[in-house]
Coordinates of C-alpha atoms and ligand atoms in Angstrom, one line a residue:
M1 CA 63.5 120.8 85.7
E2 CA 66.0 123.5 86.0
K3 CA 69.4 122.6 85.5
S4 CA 72.2 123.4 87.7
W5 CA 75.8 122.6 88.3
W6 CA 75.2 121.2 91.9
K7 CA 72.8 118.8 90.4
E8 CA 75.1 117.5 88.2
A9 CA 78.1 117.0 90.5
V10 CA 79.6 114.2 92.7
V11 CA 80.7 115.5 96.0
Y12 CA 83.6 113.6 97.7
Q13 CA 84.1 114.3 101.5
I14 CA 87.4 114.5 103.1
Y15 CA 87.8 113.8 106.8
P16 CA 91.2 115.7 107.0
R17 CA 92.4 114.2 110.2
S18 CA 92.3 110.7 108.4
F19 CA 92.9 111.5 104.9
M20 CA 96.7 112.0 104.2
D21 CA 99.5 113.2 106.9
S22 CA 102.4 115.1 105.0
N23 CA 104.6 115.7 108.0
G24 CA 104.8 112.4 110.1
D25 CA 103.0 113.7 113.1
G26 CA 100.2 110.9 112.6
I27 CA 97.5 113.4 111.9
G28 CA 96.2 114.3 108.3
D29 CA 96.7 117.7 107.2
L30 CA 96.1 120.3 104.3
Q31 CA 99.4 119.5 102.6
G32 CA 98.3 116.0 102.7
I33 CA 95.3 116.6 100.8
I34 CA 96.9 118.6 98.1
Q35 CA 99.2 115.7 97.5
K36 CA 96.0 113.7 96.8
L37 CA 94.0 116.0 94.7
D38 CA 95.1 114.3 91.3
Y39 CA 93.8 111.1 92.9
L40 CA 90.3 112.9 93.1
K41 CA 90.8 114.5 89.9
N42 CA 91.2 111.3 88.4
L43 CA 88.3 109.7 89.9
G44 CA 86.1 112.5 88.2
I45 CA 85.1 114.1 91.4
S46 CA 83.8 117.8 90.8
V47 CA 83.3 119.0 94.6
I48 CA 85.1 118.2 97.6
W49 CA 83.8 119.0 101.0
V50 CA 86.2 119.0 103.8
S51 CA 85.0 118.2 107.3
P52 CA 86.0 121.3 109.6
I53 CA 89.8 122.4 109.5
Y54 CA 89.2 125.3 111.9
K55 CA 91.0 126.0 115.3
S56 CA 89.5 123.7 117.6
P57 CA 90.5 121.9 121.0
N58 CA 89.3 118.7 119.4
K59 CA 86.6 117.5 121.7
D60 CA 84.6 116.4 118.9
N61 CA 87.4 116.3 116.0
G62 CA 86.9 119.9 114.7
Y63 CA 83.0 120.3 115.4
D64 CA 84.0 122.4 118.3
I65 CA 85.4 125.6 116.9
S66 CA 87.3 128.1 119.0
D67 CA 88.4 130.3 115.7
Y68 CA 86.1 130.5 112.7
R69 CA 89.0 132.2 110.7
D70 CA 92.0 130.2 111.2
I71 CA 93.1 126.7 110.8
M72 CA 93.6 124.1 113.3
E73 CA 97.3 123.9 114.0
E74 CA 97.7 120.1 113.4
F75 CA 96.2 120.8 109.8
G76 CA 98.3 123.9 108.8
T77 CA 98.0 127.4 108.2
L78 CA 95.9 129.8 106.3
E79 CA 98.4 129.9 103.7
D80 CA 98.0 126.2 103.4
F81 CA 94.5 126.5 103.0
D82 CA 95.0 129.3 100.1
E83 CA 97.3 126.8 98.5
L84 CA 94.9 124.0 98.7
L85 CA 92.0 126.3 97.4
A86 CA 94.1 127.4 94.5
E87 CA 95.1 123.8 93.6
V88 CA 91.6 122.7 93.7
H89 CA 90.6 125.2 91.3
K90 CA 93.6 124.6 89.1
R91 CA 92.0 121.2 88.7
G92 CA 88.6 122.5 87.8
M93 CA 87.1 121.2 91.2
K94 CA 85.3 123.0 94.0
L95 CA 85.8 123.2 97.7
V96 CA 83.0 123.1 100.2
M97 CA 83.8 124.1 103.9
D98 CA 81.9 122.8 106.7
L99 CA 79.9 125.1 108.7
V100 CA 79.4 124.7 112.3
V101 CA 77.3 127.4 113.6
N102 CA 74.7 125.6 115.9
H103 CA 77.5 125.8 118.6
T104 CA 81.1 126.8 119.1
S105 CA 83.9 125.4 121.3
D106 CA 83.7 126.4 125.0
Q107 CA 87.2 127.9 124.3
H108 CA 85.8 130.2 121.6
P109 CA 86.2 133.8 122.8
W110 CA 82.6 134.4 122.5
F111 CA 82.1 131.9 125.1
L112 CA 84.7 132.8 127.3
E113 CA 83.2 136.2 127.6
S114 CA 79.7 135.0 127.8
R115 CA 80.3 132.9 130.8
K116 CA 82.1 135.8 132.7
S117 CA 78.9 137.9 133.6
K118 CA 75.2 138.3 132.7
D119 CA 75.9 141.6 131.4
N120 CA 78.7 142.0 128.8
K121 CA 78.4 142.2 125.1
Y122 CA 78.5 138.3 124.8
S123 CA 76.5 137.4 127.6
D124 CA 73.6 136.6 125.4
Y125 CA 75.5 135.1 122.4
Y126 CA 74.7 131.5 124.1
I127 CA 71.8 130.2 125.7
W128 CA 71.9 130.7 129.4
K129 CA 68.9 129.7 131.6
D130 CA 68.3 130.0 135.4
P131 CA 67.7 126.8 137.5
V132 CA 64.4 125.6 138.3
D133 CA 63.9 124.7 141.8
G134 CA 67.7 124.2 141.9
N135 CA 67.8 122.0 139.2
E136 CA 68.2 121.8 135.2
P137 CA 65.8 124.1 133.4
T138 CA 64.3 121.1 131.4
N139 CA 64.9 117.3 131.4
W140 CA 66.6 117.5 128.0
G141 CA 69.4 115.0 127.1
G142 CA 72.1 115.7 124.4
Y143 CA 73.1 113.9 121.3
F144 CA 76.0 112.0 122.9
S145 CA 74.5 110.9 126.3
G146 CA 74.0 112.7 129.5
S147 CA 71.9 116.1 130.2
A148 CA 72.1 119.0 127.5
W149 CA 72.5 121.7 130.3
Q150 CA 75.9 122.2 132.2
Y151 CA 75.9 124.2 135.3
D152 CA 78.2 127.4 135.3
E153 CA 79.3 128.3 138.8
N154 CA 80.2 131.7 137.8
R155 CA 76.9 133.1 136.5
G156 CA 74.9 130.7 138.6
Q157 CA 73.1 129.5 135.4
Y158 CA 73.0 126.6 133.1
Y159 CA 74.0 126.8 129.5
L160 CA 72.7 124.6 126.6
H161 CA 74.8 122.4 124.8
Q162 CA 73.0 119.6 122.4
F163 CA 76.5 118.1 121.9
V164 CA 79.1 117.5 124.5
P165 CA 79.3 120.2 127.3
E166 CA 82.4 121.8 125.5
Q167 CA 80.1 122.6 122.5
P168 CA 77.9 125.3 123.9
D169 CA 74.7 126.2 121.6
L170 CA 74.7 129.6 120.0
N171 CA 71.8 131.8 120.5
W172 CA 70.3 132.4 117.0
D173 CA 67.4 134.5 118.3
N174 CA 70.1 137.2 119.1
E175 CA 70.7 139.0 116.0
T176 CA 74.5 140.0 116.6
V177 CA 75.3 136.5 116.6
R178 CA 73.6 135.8 113.1
K179 CA 75.4 138.9 112.0
E180 CA 78.8 137.6 113.2
V181 CA 78.0 134.5 111.7
Y182 CA 76.9 136.0 108.1
D183 CA 80.1 138.2 108.3
M184 CA 82.3 135.2 108.8
M185 CA 80.4 133.2 106.0
R186 CA 81.2 136.1 103.8
W187 CA 84.7 136.1 104.7
W188 CA 85.3 132.5 103.4
C189 CA 83.3 133.4 100.5
E190 CA 85.5 136.3 99.6
K191 CA 88.3 133.7 99.7
G192 CA 86.8 132.1 97.0
I193 CA 85.1 129.0 98.5
D194 CA 82.4 127.2 96.6
G195 CA 80.0 126.3 99.2
F196 CA 78.8 124.8 102.8
R197 CA 77.8 121.9 104.2
M198 CA 76.0 123.0 107.3
D199 CA 76.2 121.0 110.2
V200 CA 73.2 120.3 112.4
I201 CA 71.6 123.4 110.9
S202 CA 67.9 122.1 111.5
L203 CA 68.8 122.7 115.4
I204 CA 69.8 126.4 115.3
S205 CA 66.1 127.9 116.3
K206 CA 65.2 127.0 119.7
P207 CA 61.5 126.8 121.0
E208 CA 59.9 129.8 122.4
E209 CA 59.4 128.1 125.7
Y210 CA 61.6 125.8 127.3
R211 CA 59.4 122.6 128.7
D212 CA 60.1 119.2 129.6
G213 CA 59.8 116.7 127.0
P214 CA 58.7 112.8 126.9
I215 CA 60.8 110.4 128.6
H216 CA 60.9 106.8 127.5
P217 CA 60.8 104.1 129.7
G218 CA 64.2 103.3 131.1
E219 CA 65.8 106.5 130.1
K220 CA 66.8 109.5 132.2
Y221 CA 66.4 112.2 129.5
S222 CA 64.3 113.5 126.9
F223 CA 66.3 113.6 123.6
C224 CA 66.6 117.3 122.7
G225 CA 66.7 116.9 119.1
A226 CA 63.0 115.9 119.0
I227 CA 62.1 119.1 120.6
T228 CA 64.6 121.5 119.1
A229 CA 64.9 120.3 115.5
N230 CA 63.1 122.4 112.8
G231 CA 62.4 125.2 115.2
P232 CA 59.8 128.2 114.7
R233 CA 62.4 130.5 113.1
V234 CA 64.8 128.2 111.4
H235 CA 63.6 128.9 107.8
E236 CA 63.3 132.7 108.5
Y237 CA 67.0 132.4 109.4
L238 CA 68.0 130.4 106.6
Q239 CA 66.1 132.8 104.3
E240 CA 68.0 135.7 106.0
M241 CA 71.3 133.9 105.5
N242 CA 70.4 133.2 101.8
R243 CA 69.9 136.9 101.4
E244 CA 72.9 138.1 103.5
V245 CA 75.2 135.5 102.3
L246 CA 74.2 132.7 99.9
S247 CA 72.5 134.6 97.2
R248 CA 75.5 136.6 96.5
Y249 CA 77.8 133.9 95.6
D250 CA 77.4 130.8 93.2
L251 CA 77.6 128.1 96.1
I252 CA 76.5 124.6 96.6
T253 CA 74.8 124.3 100.0
V254 CA 73.8 121.3 101.8
G255 CA 72.3 121.3 105.1
E256 CA 72.8 118.6 107.9
T257 CA 69.3 118.5 109.1
T258 CA 68.9 115.9 111.9
C259 CA 65.3 114.9 112.5
V260 CA 63.9 116.4 109.4
T261 CA 60.8 115.3 107.8
L262 CA 60.0 115.3 104.2
D263 CA 57.9 118.2 104.8
E264 CA 60.4 120.4 106.5
A265 CA 62.8 119.3 103.8
K266 CA 60.6 120.5 100.8
K267 CA 61.1 124.1 102.8
Y268 CA 64.9 123.8 103.3
A269 CA 65.7 122.6 99.7
R270 CA 62.9 124.3 97.9
S271 CA 63.7 124.8 94.5
D272 CA 63.2 128.3 94.2
G273 CA 66.6 128.7 95.9
K274 CA 65.6 130.9 99.0
E275 CA 67.0 128.6 101.3
L276 CA 69.4 125.8 100.8
N277 CA 70.2 123.4 97.6
M278 CA 69.5 120.2 99.5
V279 CA 69.6 118.5 102.9
F280 CA 71.1 115.1 104.4
Q281 CA 68.0 113.4 105.7
F282 CA 68.6 110.6 108.2
E283 CA 65.6 108.4 107.9
H284 CA 67.4 105.7 105.9
M285 CA 70.1 105.7 108.4
D286 CA 67.8 104.6 111.1
V287 CA 66.2 101.7 109.4
D288 CA 68.4 99.4 111.5
S289 CA 67.9 101.1 114.9
D290 CA 65.7 99.9 117.7
E291 CA 65.0 101.0 121.1
Y292 CA 68.6 101.8 122.1
G293 CA 68.9 103.8 118.7
K294 CA 71.9 103.0 116.3
W295 CA 73.5 101.0 119.1
T296 CA 72.0 97.4 118.0
D297 CA 73.1 95.0 115.5
K298 CA 69.6 94.7 114.1
K299 CA 69.6 93.6 110.4
L300 CA 68.5 95.5 107.6
Y301 CA 65.2 94.5 106.3
L302 CA 65.5 95.9 102.7
P303 CA 61.7 96.8 102.1
D304 CA 62.2 99.2 105.0
L305 CA 65.0 100.9 103.3
K306 CA 63.5 101.1 99.9
K307 CA 60.4 102.6 101.5
V308 CA 62.2 105.6 103.1
L309 CA 64.5 106.2 99.9
N310 CA 61.4 105.9 97.7
R311 CA 59.5 108.1 99.7
W312 CA 62.4 110.8 99.5
E313 CA 62.7 110.4 95.7
K314 CA 59.1 110.9 95.0
G315 CA 58.5 113.3 97.7
L316 CA 61.1 116.0 96.7
E317 CA 60.7 115.3 93.0
G318 CA 60.2 118.8 91.3
V319 CA 59.7 120.7 94.4
A320 CA 63.2 120.2 96.0
W321 CA 66.6 118.4 95.7
N322 CA 67.7 115.3 97.2
S323 CA 71.3 114.5 98.4
L324 CA 72.3 110.7 98.1
Y325 CA 74.6 109.1 100.6
W326 CA 75.3 105.9 102.3
D327 CA 78.5 106.8 104.2
N328 CA 79.9 109.8 106.0
H329 CA 82.4 110.5 109.0
D330 CA 79.2 109.8 111.3
Q331 CA 78.1 106.5 109.8
P332 CA 79.7 102.8 109.5
R333 CA 81.3 101.7 106.3
V334 CA 78.3 100.6 103.9
V335 CA 79.9 97.6 102.6
S336 CA 80.0 96.0 106.1
R337 CA 76.5 97.3 107.0
W338 CA 74.3 96.8 104.0
G339 CA 76.5 95.0 101.6
N340 CA 78.9 92.0 102.4
D341 CA 82.4 92.4 103.3
S342 CA 83.8 88.9 103.0
D343 CA 86.4 88.3 100.5
Q344 CA 84.1 86.9 98.1
Y345 CA 81.7 89.4 98.0
R346 CA 83.1 92.6 99.2
E347 CA 83.9 93.9 95.6
L348 CA 80.4 93.0 94.2
S349 CA 78.4 94.3 96.9
A350 CA 80.5 97.7 97.1
K351 CA 79.8 98.0 93.5
M352 CA 76.1 97.1 93.8
L353 CA 75.7 99.7 96.8
A354 CA 77.3 102.3 94.4
T355 CA 75.2 101.8 91.7
C356 CA 71.9 101.6 93.7
L357 CA 72.7 105.2 95.2
H358 CA 74.3 106.9 92.0
M359 CA 71.5 105.9 89.7
M360 CA 69.1 107.6 92.1
E361 CA 67.8 111.1 91.6
G362 CA 69.8 113.7 93.7
T363 CA 73.4 114.7 94.4
P364 CA 75.8 111.7 95.2
Y365 CA 78.3 112.1 98.0
V366 CA 81.3 109.6 98.2
Y367 CA 83.0 109.6 101.6
Q368 CA 86.7 109.0 101.5
G369 CA 87.3 105.3 101.3
E370 CA 83.9 104.3 100.2
E371 CA 85.4 104.4 96.5
L372 CA 87.8 101.5 97.6
G373 CA 85.2 99.4 99.5
M374 CA 86.8 100.1 103.0
T375 CA 85.3 98.2 105.6
N376 CA 84.3 98.6 109.3
M377 CA 87.2 98.1 111.8
H378 CA 87.1 95.3 114.3
F379 CA 87.5 97.1 118.0
T380 CA 87.9 94.7 120.7
D381 CA 88.4 97.4 123.3
I382 CA 87.2 100.8 124.0
S383 CA 90.8 102.1 124.5
Q384 CA 91.3 101.6 120.8
C385 CA 88.5 104.1 120.1
D386 CA 88.8 107.7 119.9
D387 CA 85.1 109.0 119.2
I388 CA 83.5 110.6 122.2
E389 CA 80.0 109.3 121.2
E390 CA 81.4 105.6 121.5
K391 CA 83.0 106.4 124.8
N392 CA 80.1 107.8 126.4
I393 CA 77.8 105.2 125.0
Y394 CA 80.1 102.4 126.4
V395 CA 79.6 103.9 129.9
D396 CA 76.0 104.2 129.6
L397 CA 75.1 100.8 128.1
V398 CA 77.7 98.5 129.9
Q399 CA 78.8 100.2 133.1
D400 CA 75.7 101.9 134.1
A401 CA 72.7 100.3 132.5
K402 CA 74.2 97.1 132.0
V403 CA 72.3 96.5 128.7
Y404 CA 75.4 95.0 127.1
T405 CA 78.3 93.0 127.9
H406 CA 81.9 94.3 127.1
E407 CA 81.9 91.8 124.2
Q408 CA 78.4 92.5 122.8
M409 CA 79.1 96.4 122.9
M410 CA 82.4 96.2 121.3
D411 CA 80.7 94.1 118.7
I412 CA 78.1 96.8 118.1
I413 CA 80.5 99.6 118.2
S414 CA 82.5 97.7 115.3
K415 CA 79.3 97.6 113.6
K416 CA 77.8 101.1 114.2
G417 CA 80.6 103.2 115.7
R418 CA 81.9 106.3 114.0
D419 CA 85.4 105.3 114.2
N420 CA 84.7 102.8 111.7
A421 CA 84.7 105.6 109.2
R422 CA 87.4 107.5 110.6
T423 CA 90.3 104.8 110.4
P424 CA 93.0 106.2 108.2
M425 CA 92.6 106.5 104.5
Q426 CA 94.2 103.2 102.8
W427 CA 96.4 104.5 100.1
D428 CA 98.9 101.6 99.5
T429 CA 100.6 98.5 100.9
T430 CA 103.6 100.4 102.8
E431 CA 103.4 100.6 106.7
N432 CA 100.3 102.6 108.0
A433 CA 98.8 102.2 104.7
G434 CA 100.8 105.1 103.3
F435 CA 98.8 107.3 105.5
T436 CA 101.8 108.5 107.9
T437 CA 105.3 107.8 108.6
G438 CA 104.7 108.4 112.1
T439 CA 102.0 106.9 114.5
P440 CA 98.4 107.4 113.2
W441 CA 96.2 109.0 115.6
L442 CA 93.8 106.4 115.3
G443 CA 94.5 102.6 114.2
V444 CA 94.8 101.7 110.5
N445 CA 92.5 98.8 109.5
P446 CA 94.8 95.9 109.1
N447 CA 93.1 95.0 105.7
Y448 CA 94.9 97.8 104.0
T449 CA 97.3 95.3 102.5
T450 CA 94.3 94.0 100.3
I451 CA 92.4 97.1 100.1
N452 CA 94.0 100.1 99.0
A453 CA 94.1 103.0 96.5
A454 CA 97.4 102.1 94.7
D455 CA 96.3 98.7 93.8
Q456 CA 92.6 99.7 92.7
V457 CA 93.8 102.7 90.6
E458 CA 95.7 100.4 88.4
D459 CA 93.2 97.5 88.2
E460 CA 90.5 98.3 85.8
N461 CA 88.1 96.1 87.5
S462 CA 88.5 97.6 90.8
I463 CA 85.7 99.2 92.9
Y464 CA 87.6 102.8 92.6
N465 CA 87.3 102.4 88.8
Y466 CA 83.7 101.2 89.0
Y467 CA 83.1 104.6 90.9
K468 CA 84.9 106.4 88.3
K469 CA 82.8 105.0 85.6
L470 CA 79.4 105.7 87.4
I471 CA 80.9 109.4 87.8
Q472 CA 81.8 109.6 84.3
L473 CA 78.2 108.4 83.3
R474 CA 76.6 111.0 84.9
K475 CA 78.4 113.5 83.1
E476 CA 77.4 112.0 79.8
E477 CA 73.7 110.9 80.5
D478 CA 71.3 113.6 81.5
I479 CA 68.7 111.0 82.6
I480 CA 70.8 110.1 85.5
V481 CA 70.7 113.5 86.9
Y482 CA 67.2 114.9 85.7
G483 CA 65.2 111.6 85.0
N484 CA 61.9 111.0 86.8
Y485 CA 62.2 108.4 89.4
E486 CA 59.8 105.2 89.9
S487 CA 60.1 102.3 92.2
L488 CA 59.1 99.0 91.7
E489 CA 58.4 95.8 93.6
E490 CA 58.7 97.6 96.9
E491 CA 57.8 94.8 99.0
D492 CA 60.6 92.4 97.4
E493 CA 62.9 91.4 100.3
N494 CA 66.0 91.0 98.2
L495 CA 66.0 93.1 95.2
Y496 CA 66.1 96.8 95.0
I497 CA 64.6 97.9 91.4
Y498 CA 63.7 101.5 89.9
T499 CA 63.6 103.2 86.7
R500 CA 64.6 106.7 85.6
S501 CA 62.7 108.4 82.7
L502 CA 63.4 111.3 80.8
Q503 CA 61.6 112.3 77.6
N504 CA 61.7 109.0 75.4
K505 CA 64.5 107.5 77.4
K506 CA 64.4 105.0 80.2
L507 CA 66.6 103.3 82.5
L508 CA 66.0 100.1 84.6
V509 CA 68.2 99.7 87.8
I510 CA 68.1 96.0 89.1
C511 CA 70.2 95.9 92.3
N512 CA 70.3 92.2 94.2
F513 CA 70.9 92.8 98.1
T514 CA 71.7 89.2 98.7
D515 CA 74.4 86.6 98.1
K516 CA 71.5 84.4 96.4
D517 CA 71.1 83.8 92.7
L518 CA 67.5 85.1 92.0
K519 CA 65.0 85.0 89.3
V520 CA 64.1 88.1 87.6
P521 CA 60.7 89.1 88.8
D522 CA 57.7 88.8 86.3
S523 CA 56.9 92.5 86.4
V524 CA 60.3 93.7 84.7
R525 CA 61.1 90.3 82.8
E526 CA 60.0 91.8 79.5
M527 CA 61.8 95.2 80.1
V528 CA 65.2 93.2 80.7
E529 CA 64.5 90.7 77.6
K530 CA 63.8 93.6 75.5
N531 CA 66.5 95.8 76.7
R532 CA 68.5 98.0 74.4
G533 CA 71.8 97.9 76.0
I534 CA 73.7 97.8 79.5
L535 CA 74.7 101.1 80.6
I536 CA 76.7 99.5 83.6
S537 CA 76.9 96.4 85.4
N538 CA 79.3 94.9 88.0
Y539 CA 79.0 91.4 86.2
K540 CA 80.7 91.1 82.9
E541 CA 78.4 89.1 80.9
G542 CA 74.7 89.1 80.9
A543 CA 72.6 86.1 82.5
E544 CA 69.0 84.8 82.8
R545 CA 69.0 85.1 86.4
L546 CA 70.1 87.8 88.9
R547 CA 73.5 86.6 90.4
P548 CA 74.8 87.5 94.1
Y549 CA 75.0 91.1 94.7
E550 CA 74.3 92.0 90.9
A551 CA 73.6 95.4 89.9
T552 CA 72.6 96.0 86.2
V553 CA 71.3 99.2 84.5
Y554 CA 69.4 98.4 81.4
L555 CA 68.4 101.0 78.6
V556 CA 64.8 100.0 78.0
Ligands
GLC1 C1 77.3 116.6 113.1 C2 78.6 116.3 112.6 C3 78.9 115.3 113.8 C4 79.0 116.1 115.0 C5 77.9 117.1 115.4 C6 78.1 118.1 116.2 O1 76.4 115.7 113.5 O2 78.6 115.4 111.5 O3 80.2 114.7 113.3 O4 79.6 115.3 116.0 O5 77.4 117.5 114.3 O6 78.9 118.8 115.6
CA2 CA1 100.3 115.8 109.8

């Protein structure tokens, strides 16, 4: 397999709003990030991805961009950015920008012009359709509840927005739009950035014809993503982008590809380098969803998770490249979701989940606070929440459809809502977890007095120092990056077991996803007994049985 620096990297995701506030306005900012770069360097991180920092009215916290070439006022200035980039590079790390080009903000000058008339330079920059029989052009519903179409009085037409109405979709079939995007990307590359994480990039190529989609019983709209994802020209556009921009620089690129299938991923992340380096797939994030999508407290059934991840590991092996993640700014905290966030097991289970992920084949992503085992928040009222998705779904499922009571819904939001990931980073035991001297834009999780960076950096047995060790091992052991993946005991409901092999070397990874003491399965007993050493474990001494949330990596 061909070696690449981005295969060997560990990427750390920063959600700037919640990372570190340097000026006491309660909102994280670029100077705040600069203050914490040594913390990341110490963790061993090689690449930092920052969620959007461009000018934005913040309808979707920066994922609605009104100027691609300027910085959001709350976050700082372009000078701050240049300083950040220089400081990152000075420490031998790299910086990845979030590229949000499926849509812009409705306040972007392109859209302000576009909605003015049907025949100006920008008219065709977005997707405008005439009403059909006085109604919306199709029955499509957006990602965050409601219709995906918005009527505009002035043009007497509807525009498409797969997210909130303030996020109109760009028209990628318009060559001028594509040129503008590539131009803007080159502008950032010339500044010296090191890559792009591409927001919902699987949605950019729309179908040739706009038709109604299927409607599930009890629902009003047909989910647009199922219709628009992996559209007819998406690979053509990404190859063009690759020729025009990506191939001219030494970048790391990862596409956030909602609704991606394994076959599609083989094209996006193809190893000949014609499109992207890797994609974020979502199948493993859906294993605890049900008829209401993620808005359920359905428990994880471990074989479901293993089947998905094993399919992706084997499916892309040798032909493309995987990304590995449990957490990001759109997902709840994994230690609460699939681990155990009780006092007794939080540390063990956070380390177990980290081991399970970081030993797989692919580039691992760490989301801020994951390295501390930060947990979900306990929201009791929707007024404590900020996220537009949570607010909309609350209205949908509690007030309109009456599927859940207030209490049930708040419990589910506390399990699955995006704000769980967005509570401020827990730096120390001072007020507001050291995140801000002002009033934080989103409530701090009260458990910061026991879960915080200051304590964990000092404590050699902490989750932080365990992540540090995992990251270090990856730099030392080629097999962790390039070894072949083989799953074992796929039906086992409690244990996640797999091997990695490279030349004459082999690793056996055993993870106990339960709080029970379990026996080593017969199929791997011999390998365990004859092991040639332990690479890493979240328990100090070896034992005959698998202890609660044990994760051990054997050299076999
Ligand atoms: C991606 C982002 C998410 C955002 C959405 C619309 O899924 O990760 O935070 O809301 O795209 O831009
Ligand atoms: Ca600030």
